[in-house]
PDB file of C-alpha atoms in Angstrom:
ATOM      1  CA  GLU A1035     194.700  49.247 105.147  1.00 46.00           C
ATOM      2  CA  THR A1036     191.113  50.592 104.988  1.00 54.00           C
ATOM      3  CA  GLY A1037     189.684  48.642 107.891  1.00 88.00           C
ATOM      4  CA  VAL A1038     186.817  47.191 105.851  1.00 93.00           C
ATOM      5  CA  THR A1039     186.985  43.411 106.027  1.00 95.00           C
ATOM      6  CA  GLN A1040     185.061  40.909 103.932  1.00 97.00           C
ATOM      7  CA  SER A1041     184.588  37.180 104.233  1.00 95.00           C
ATOM      8  CA  PRO A1042     185.065  34.748 102.689  1.00 96.00           C
ATOM      9  CA  THR A1043     187.717  35.823 100.181  1.00 96.00           C
ATOM     10  CA  HIS A1044     186.747  33.151  97.665  1.00 96.00           C
ATOM     11  CA  LEU A1045     183.632  31.053  97.213  1.00 96.00           C
ATOM     12  CA  ILE A1046     182.482  28.451  94.703  1.00 98.00           C
ATOM     13  CA  LYS A1047     178.780  27.672  94.338  1.00 97.00           C
ATOM     14  CA  THR A1048     176.597  25.888  91.833  1.00 97.00           C
ATOM     15  CA  ARG A1049     173.712  27.351  89.892  1.00 97.00           C
ATOM     16  CA  GLY A1050     170.509  27.597  91.932  1.00 97.00           C
ATOM     17  CA  GLN A1051     172.235  27.697  95.320  1.00 98.00           C
ATOM     18  CA  GLN A1052     172.107  30.548  97.807  1.00 98.00           C
ATOM     19  CA  VAL A1053     175.099  32.493  99.162  1.00 98.00           C
ATOM     20  CA  THR A1054     175.761  34.901 102.034  1.00 98.00           C
ATOM     21  CA  LEU A1055     178.681  37.313 101.979  1.00 98.00           C
ATOM     22  CA  ARG A1056     179.792  39.276 105.037  1.00 97.00           C
ATOM     23  CA  CYS A1057     181.318  42.681 105.643  1.00 96.00           C
ATOM     24  CA  SER A1058     182.640  44.513 108.687  1.00 94.00           C
ATOM     25  CA  SER A1059     182.645  48.272 108.243  1.00 89.00           C
ATOM     26  CA  GLN A1060     185.544  50.521 109.095  1.00 82.00           C
ATOM     27  CA  SER A1061     185.332  51.710 112.698  1.00 79.00           C
ATOM     28  CA  GLY A1062     183.031  54.736 113.048  1.00 80.00           C
ATOM     29  CA  HIS A1063     181.327  54.253 109.673  1.00 83.00           C
ATOM     30  CA  ASN A1064     177.527  53.988 109.668  1.00 84.00           C
ATOM     31  CA  THR A1065     176.786  53.429 105.983  1.00 88.00           C
ATOM     32  CA  VAL A1066     177.595  50.358 103.922  1.00 92.00           C
ATOM     33  CA  SER A1067     177.273  49.856 100.175  1.00 93.00           C
ATOM     34  CA  TRP A1068     177.627  46.714  98.094  1.00 96.00           C
ATOM     35  CA  TYR A1069     178.978  46.524  94.567  1.00 97.00           C
ATOM     36  CA  GLN A1070     179.345  43.794  91.940  1.00 98.00           C
ATOM     37  CA  GLN A1071     182.438  43.912  89.733  1.00 97.00           C
ATOM     38  CA  ALA A1072     182.503  41.629  86.701  1.00 95.00           C
ATOM     39  CA  LEU A1073     185.863  40.807  85.131  1.00 92.00           C
ATOM     40  CA  GLY A1074     187.226  43.777  83.198  1.00 90.00           C
ATOM     41  CA  GLN A1075     184.429  46.098  84.296  1.00 93.00           C
ATOM     42  CA  GLY A1076     183.952  48.822  86.864  1.00 95.00           C
ATOM     43  CA  PRO A1077     181.963  48.093  90.030  1.00 96.00           C
ATOM     44  CA  GLN A1078     178.173  48.289  89.752  1.00 96.00           C
ATOM     45  CA  PHE A1079     176.095  49.560  92.687  1.00 95.00           C
ATOM     46  CA  ILE A1080     173.806  46.921  94.211  1.00 96.00           C
ATOM     47  CA  PHE A1081     172.402  48.721  97.276  1.00 94.00           C
ATOM     48  CA  GLN A1082     173.251  50.784 100.330  1.00 92.00           C
ATOM     49  CA  TYR A1083     172.273  50.430 104.000  1.00 91.00           C
ATOM     50  CA  TYR A1084     172.049  53.220 106.544  1.00 87.00           C
ATOM     51  CA  ARG A1085     170.834  52.674 110.100  1.00 85.00           C
ATOM     52  CA  GLU A1086     169.823  49.116 109.218  1.00 89.00           C
ATOM     53  CA  GLU A1087     167.499  50.228 106.391  1.00 90.00           C
ATOM     54  CA  GLU A1088     168.025  49.874 102.655  1.00 90.00           C
ATOM     55  CA  ASN A1089     168.693  53.381 101.380  1.00 87.00           C
ATOM     56  CA  GLY A1090     169.095  53.189  97.631  1.00 88.00           C
ATOM     57  CA  ARG A1091     169.225  50.299  95.198  1.00 92.00           C
ATOM     58  CA  GLY A1092     170.754  49.762  91.795  1.00 92.00           C
ATOM     59  CA  ASN A1093     169.414  47.731  88.891  1.00 93.00           C
ATOM     60  CA  PHE A1094     169.569  44.322  90.567  1.00 96.00           C
ATOM     61  CA  PRO A1095     166.693  41.824  90.993  1.00 96.00           C
ATOM     62  CA  PRO A1096     165.066  41.096  94.376  1.00 96.00           C
ATOM     63  CA  ARG A1097     167.031  37.855  94.762  1.00 97.00           C
ATOM     64  CA  PHE A1098     169.854  40.192  95.832  1.00 98.00           C
ATOM     65  CA  SER A1099     169.074  41.208  99.395  1.00 96.00           C
ATOM     66  CA  GLY A1100     170.966  42.519 102.368  1.00 96.00           C
ATOM     67  CA  LEU A1101     171.074  43.274 106.045  1.00 95.00           C
ATOM     68  CA  GLN A1102     172.870  45.774 108.225  1.00 93.00           C
ATOM     69  CA  PHE A1103     173.318  45.021 111.920  1.00 91.00           C
ATOM     70  CA  PRO A1104     173.436  47.431 114.896  1.00 88.00           C
ATOM     71  CA  ASN A1105     177.238  47.232 114.901  1.00 85.00           C
ATOM     72  CA  TYR A1106     177.128  48.397 111.244  1.00 82.00           C
ATOM     73  CA  SER A1107     178.367  45.072 109.868  1.00 91.00           C
ATOM     74  CA  SER A1108     176.445  43.828 106.853  1.00 95.00           C
ATOM     75  CA  GLU A1109     175.477  40.796 104.790  1.00 97.00           C
ATOM     76  CA  LEU A1110     174.718  40.369 101.109  1.00 98.00           C
ATOM     77  CA  ASN A1111     172.480  37.432 100.239  1.00 98.00           C
ATOM     78  CA  VAL A1112     171.977  36.117  96.733  1.00 98.00           C
ATOM     79  CA  ASN A1113     169.318  33.475  96.065  1.00 97.00           C
ATOM     80  CA  ALA A1114     168.911  31.208  93.055  1.00 97.00           C
ATOM     81  CA  LEU A1115     172.445  31.819  91.820  1.00 98.00           C
ATOM     82  CA  GLU A1116     172.990  32.208  88.085  1.00 97.00           C
ATOM     83  CA  LEU A1117     176.188  31.805  86.093  1.00 97.00           C
ATOM     84  CA  ASP A1118     176.263  35.576  85.459  1.00 96.00           C
ATOM     85  CA  ASP A1119     176.469  36.198  89.205  1.00 98.00           C
ATOM     86  CA  SER A1120     180.130  35.154  89.038  1.00 97.00           C
ATOM     87  CA  ALA A1121     182.005  38.314  89.999  1.00 97.00           C
ATOM     88  CA  LEU A1122     183.969  40.135  92.675  1.00 97.00           C
ATOM     89  CA  TYR A1123     181.589  41.457  95.337  1.00 98.00           C
ATOM     90  CA  LEU A1124     182.811  44.574  97.086  1.00 97.00           C
ATOM     91  CA  CYS A1125     181.654  46.125 100.308  1.00 96.00           C
ATOM     92  CA  ALA A1126     182.331  49.803 101.015  1.00 94.00           C
ATOM     93  CA  SER A1127     181.711  51.839 104.137  1.00 91.00           C
ATOM     94  CA  SER A1128     181.489  55.550 104.840  1.00 87.00           C
ATOM     95  CA  TRP A1129     180.380  58.000 107.505  1.00 82.00           C
ATOM     96  CA  GLY A1130     177.275  59.157 105.639  1.00 66.00           C
ATOM     97  CA  GLY A1131     179.399  60.824 102.970  1.00 63.00           C
ATOM     98  CA  GLU A1132     180.628  60.347  99.475  1.00 64.00           C
ATOM     99  CA  LYS A1133     184.091  59.043 100.338  1.00 80.00           C
ATOM    100  CA  LEU A1134     183.770  55.292 100.249  1.00 87.00           C
ATOM    101  CA  PHE A1135     186.381  52.913 101.596  1.00 90.00           C
ATOM    102  CA  PHE A1136     186.337  49.471 100.021  1.00 94.00           C
ATOM    103  CA  GLY A1137     187.215  46.038 101.291  1.00 94.00           C
ATOM    104  CA  SER A1138     189.214  43.539  99.231  1.00 95.00           C
ATOM    105  CA  GLY A1139     186.097  41.745  98.093  1.00 96.00           C
ATOM    106  CA  THR A1140     184.733  38.222  97.839  1.00 97.00           C
ATOM    107  CA  GLN A1141     185.389  36.411  94.565  1.00 97.00           C
ATOM    108  CA  LEU A1142     182.285  34.341  93.787  1.00 97.00           C
ATOM    109  CA  SER A1143     182.351  31.652  91.128  1.00 97.00           C
ATOM    110  CA  VAL A1144     179.066  30.031  90.075  1.00 97.00           C
ATOM    111  CA  LEU A1145     179.416  26.731  88.208  1.00 96.00           C
TER     112      LEU A1145
ATOM    113  CA  GLN B 478     175.284  54.396  75.822  1.00 74.00           C
ATOM    114  CA  LYS B 479     176.952  54.061  79.203  1.00 82.00           C
ATOM    115  CA  GLU B 480     176.645  56.967  81.623  1.00 91.00           C
ATOM    116  CA  VAL B 481     180.413  57.006  82.124  1.00 95.00           C
ATOM    117  CA  GLU B 482     182.949  56.114  79.448  1.00 94.00           C
ATOM    118  CA  GLN B 483     186.600  55.717  80.328  1.00 95.00           C
ATOM    119  CA  ASP B 484     189.620  55.727  78.035  1.00 87.00           C
ATOM    120  CA  PRO B 485     192.253  54.841  77.068  1.00 79.00           C
ATOM    121  CA  GLY B 486     192.277  51.085  76.971  1.00 88.00           C
ATOM    122  CA  PRO B 487     195.227  49.201  78.471  1.00 94.00           C
ATOM    123  CA  LEU B 488     198.176  51.570  78.737  1.00 95.00           C
ATOM    124  CA  SER B 489     201.865  50.672  78.947  1.00 97.00           C
ATOM    125  CA  VAL B 490     204.398  53.427  79.635  1.00 97.00           C
ATOM    126  CA  PRO B 491     208.070  53.644  80.660  1.00 97.00           C
ATOM    127  CA  GLU B 492     209.006  54.683  84.172  1.00 98.00           C
ATOM    128  CA  GLY B 493     209.041  58.469  84.538  1.00 97.00           C
ATOM    129  CA  ALA B 494     206.388  59.111  81.887  1.00 97.00           C
ATOM    130  CA  ILE B 495     203.408  61.399  82.367  1.00 98.00           C
ATOM    131  CA  VAL B 496     200.167  59.427  82.246  1.00 97.00           C
ATOM    132  CA  SER B 497     196.793  60.869  81.270  1.00 97.00           C
ATOM    133  CA  LEU B 498     193.574  59.013  82.062  1.00 97.00           C
ATOM    134  CA  ASN B 499     190.173  60.317  81.005  1.00 96.00           C
ATOM    135  CA  CYS B 500     186.451  59.862  81.499  1.00 97.00           C
ATOM    136  CA  THR B 501     183.460  61.407  79.804  1.00 96.00           C
ATOM    137  CA  TYR B 502     179.963  61.326  81.214  1.00 96.00           C
ATOM    138  CA  SER B 503     176.482  62.028  79.974  1.00 94.00           C
ATOM    139  CA  ASN B 504     174.558  62.824  83.183  1.00 91.00           C
ATOM    140  CA  SER B 505     174.851  66.550  83.912  1.00 89.00           C
ATOM    141  CA  ALA B 506     173.601  65.883  87.478  1.00 88.00           C
ATOM    142  CA  PHE B 507     176.955  64.350  88.428  1.00 90.00           C
ATOM    143  CA  GLN B 508     178.621  66.722  90.884  1.00 88.00           C
ATOM    144  CA  TYR B 509     181.157  64.642  92.808  1.00 89.00           C
ATOM    145  CA  PHE B 510     184.091  63.096  90.966  1.00 93.00           C
ATOM    146  CA  MET B 511     186.552  60.530  92.209  1.00 94.00           C
ATOM    147  CA  TRP B 512     189.490  58.486  91.024  1.00 97.00           C
ATOM    148  CA  TYR B 513     190.171  55.088  92.513  1.00 96.00           C
ATOM    149  CA  ARG B 514     193.194  52.818  92.096  1.00 97.00           C
ATOM    150  CA  GLN B 515     192.681  49.065  92.204  1.00 97.00           C
ATOM    151  CA  TYR B 516     195.530  46.605  92.508  1.00 95.00           C
ATOM    152  CA  SER B 517     195.023  43.004  91.447  1.00 90.00           C
ATOM    153  CA  ARG B 518     192.862  41.036  93.908  1.00 85.00           C
ATOM    154  CA  LYS B 519     192.221  44.161  96.003  1.00 90.00           C
ATOM    155  CA  GLY B 520     189.355  46.587  96.447  1.00 93.00           C
ATOM    156  CA  PRO B 521     189.440  50.103  94.959  1.00 95.00           C
ATOM    157  CA  GLU B 522     191.431  52.683  96.931  1.00 94.00           C
ATOM    158  CA  LEU B 523     190.370  56.354  96.846  1.00 92.00           C
ATOM    159  CA  LEU B 524     193.043  58.530  95.222  1.00 95.00           C
ATOM    160  CA  MET B 525     191.369  61.833  94.472  1.00 94.00           C
ATOM    161  CA  TYR B 526     188.031  63.440  95.316  1.00 91.00           C
ATOM    162  CA  THR B 527     186.799  66.653  93.717  1.00 90.00           C
ATOM    163  CA  TYR B 528     183.583  68.609  93.634  1.00 84.00           C
ATOM    164  CA  SER B 529     184.073  71.682  91.498  1.00 79.00           C
ATOM    165  CA  SER B 530     185.467  72.278  88.037  1.00 85.00           C
ATOM    166  CA  GLY B 531     189.182  72.963  87.925  1.00 88.00           C
ATOM    167  CA  ASN B 532     192.344  71.220  89.059  1.00 91.00           C
ATOM    168  CA  LYS B 533     193.240  69.485  92.300  1.00 93.00           C
ATOM    169  CA  GLU B 534     196.777  68.353  92.981  1.00 94.00           C
ATOM    170  CA  ASP B 535     198.061  65.768  95.454  1.00 94.00           C
ATOM    171  CA  GLY B 536     201.712  64.863  95.119  1.00 96.00           C
ATOM    172  CA  ARG B 537     202.295  63.310  91.700  1.00 97.00           C
ATOM    173  CA  PHE B 538     198.562  63.178  90.967  1.00 97.00           C
ATOM    174  CA  THR B 539     196.409  65.937  89.456  1.00 97.00           C
ATOM    175  CA  ALA B 540     192.669  65.605  88.951  1.00 96.00           C
ATOM    176  CA  GLN B 541     190.964  67.866  86.448  1.00 96.00           C
ATOM    177  CA  VAL B 542     187.229  68.424  86.072  1.00 95.00           C
ATOM    178  CA  ASP B 543     185.506  70.248  83.208  1.00 94.00           C
ATOM    179  CA  LYS B 544     181.772  70.164  83.877  1.00 92.00           C
ATOM    180  CA  SER B 545     180.912  72.172  80.776  1.00 92.00           C
ATOM    181  CA  SER B 546     182.439  69.440  78.613  1.00 94.00           C
ATOM    182  CA  LYS B 547     181.439  66.601  80.984  1.00 94.00           C
ATOM    183  CA  TYR B 548     185.036  65.467  81.038  1.00 94.00           C
ATOM    184  CA  ILE B 549     187.398  64.518  83.852  1.00 96.00           C
ATOM    185  CA  SER B 550     191.060  63.571  83.798  1.00 97.00           C
ATOM    186  CA  LEU B 551     193.735  62.172  86.069  1.00 97.00           C
ATOM    187  CA  PHE B 552     197.378  62.978  85.409  1.00 97.00           C
ATOM    188  CA  ILE B 553     200.211  61.015  86.980  1.00 98.00           C
ATOM    189  CA  ARG B 554     203.653  62.646  86.846  1.00 98.00           C
ATOM    190  CA  ASP B 555     206.925  60.728  87.095  1.00 98.00           C
ATOM    191  CA  SER B 556     205.110  57.404  86.912  1.00 98.00           C
ATOM    192  CA  GLN B 557     206.571  54.505  88.898  1.00 97.00           C
ATOM    193  CA  PRO B 558     206.255  50.715  88.504  1.00 97.00           C
ATOM    194  CA  SER B 559     204.267  50.766  91.766  1.00 96.00           C
ATOM    195  CA  ASP B 560     201.617  52.838  89.923  1.00 97.00           C
ATOM    196  CA  SER B 561     200.804  49.762  87.820  1.00 97.00           C
ATOM    197  CA  ALA B 562     197.149  49.078  88.585  1.00 97.00           C
ATOM    198  CA  THR B 563     193.624  49.596  87.246  1.00 97.00           C
ATOM    199  CA  TYR B 564     192.394  53.181  87.540  1.00 98.00           C
ATOM    200  CA  LEU B 565     188.670  53.793  87.883  1.00 97.00           C
ATOM    201  CA  CYS B 566     186.814  57.060  87.618  1.00 97.00           C
ATOM    202  CA  ALA B 567     183.619  57.353  89.648  1.00 95.00           C
ATOM    203  CA  MET B 568     180.962  59.996  90.129  1.00 93.00           C
ATOM    204  CA  ASN B 569     177.841  60.779  92.102  1.00 89.00           C
ATOM    205  CA  THR B 570     174.934  63.200  92.079  1.00 83.00           C
ATOM    206  CA  VAL B 571     173.838  65.581  94.816  1.00 71.00           C
ATOM    207  CA  GLY B 572     170.881  64.346  96.834  1.00 65.00           C
ATOM    208  CA  THR B 573     171.094  60.696  95.892  1.00 61.00           C
ATOM    209  CA  SER B 574     172.316  57.843  98.040  1.00 61.00           C
ATOM    210  CA  TYR B 575     175.815  58.846  98.934  1.00 65.00           C
ATOM    211  CA  GLY B 576     177.102  55.339  98.436  1.00 74.00           C
ATOM    212  CA  LYS B 577     175.735  55.078  94.900  1.00 86.00           C
ATOM    213  CA  LEU B 578     178.721  55.734  92.705  1.00 91.00           C
ATOM    214  CA  THR B 579     178.716  55.254  88.951  1.00 94.00           C
ATOM    215  CA  PHE B 580     182.066  53.913  87.764  1.00 96.00           C
ATOM    216  CA  GLY B 581     183.837  53.853  84.441  1.00 96.00           C
ATOM    217  CA  GLN B 582     185.067  50.498  83.178  1.00 95.00           C
ATOM    218  CA  GLY B 583     188.646  51.168  84.261  1.00 96.00           C
ATOM    219  CA  THR B 584     192.017  51.629  82.572  1.00 96.00           C
ATOM    220  CA  ILE B 585     194.766  49.084  83.172  1.00 96.00           C
ATOM    221  CA  LEU B 586     198.079  50.908  83.543  1.00 97.00           C
ATOM    222  CA  THR B 587     201.453  49.184  83.371  1.00 97.00           C
ATOM    223  CA  VAL B 588     204.601  51.177  84.133  1.00 98.00           C
ATOM    224  CA  HIS B 589     207.697  49.270  83.106  1.00 97.00           C
ATOM    225  CA  PRO B 590     211.180  50.004  84.481  1.00 94.00           C
TER     226      PRO B 590
END
């Protein structure tokens, strides 16, 4: 068990809606990263937060946004949902290093 | 062309077989190399982490890195049904966001008794 917890585990939304996904980092970890994993593909980097600031972003539009809180927990927000946003969203935490520890993810379905 | 290409496609082997999984990459700036295992409906779990070219062994797993050929491999000896999962290679560059890994598309491995 990695200690990274995500909620909810499953979510169904309709196109155009907004969604918030939550992540609690493993104890002692100060960096959180978010990934999108489409079916049959490897995870794709969305962004990373360190000390409550965005610290690196992948090729995702601004409607993907995030927050990191003082206790190192994090949120991923997606506005104006599109059908292609249907995927497994993974949160990973680390202590400022390359070894990431992933949660089990939130499965988002957009109808 | 994707930065990281992973092969083979879905792989089915008998218990006890030696499994070879491979990734090639195009970005010569990649310096850190990882292998993750992902069970169905779970997040990826770090198996191996290497920095330099050469071999690294951990139990039944051996990770191999050849930077000159931009090629990495994972070998699994004496494969077990519990090894059935998706295996993902991942890599990162020095000086970039540490959490920004570039993954291959994954290889689905099935080990049958």
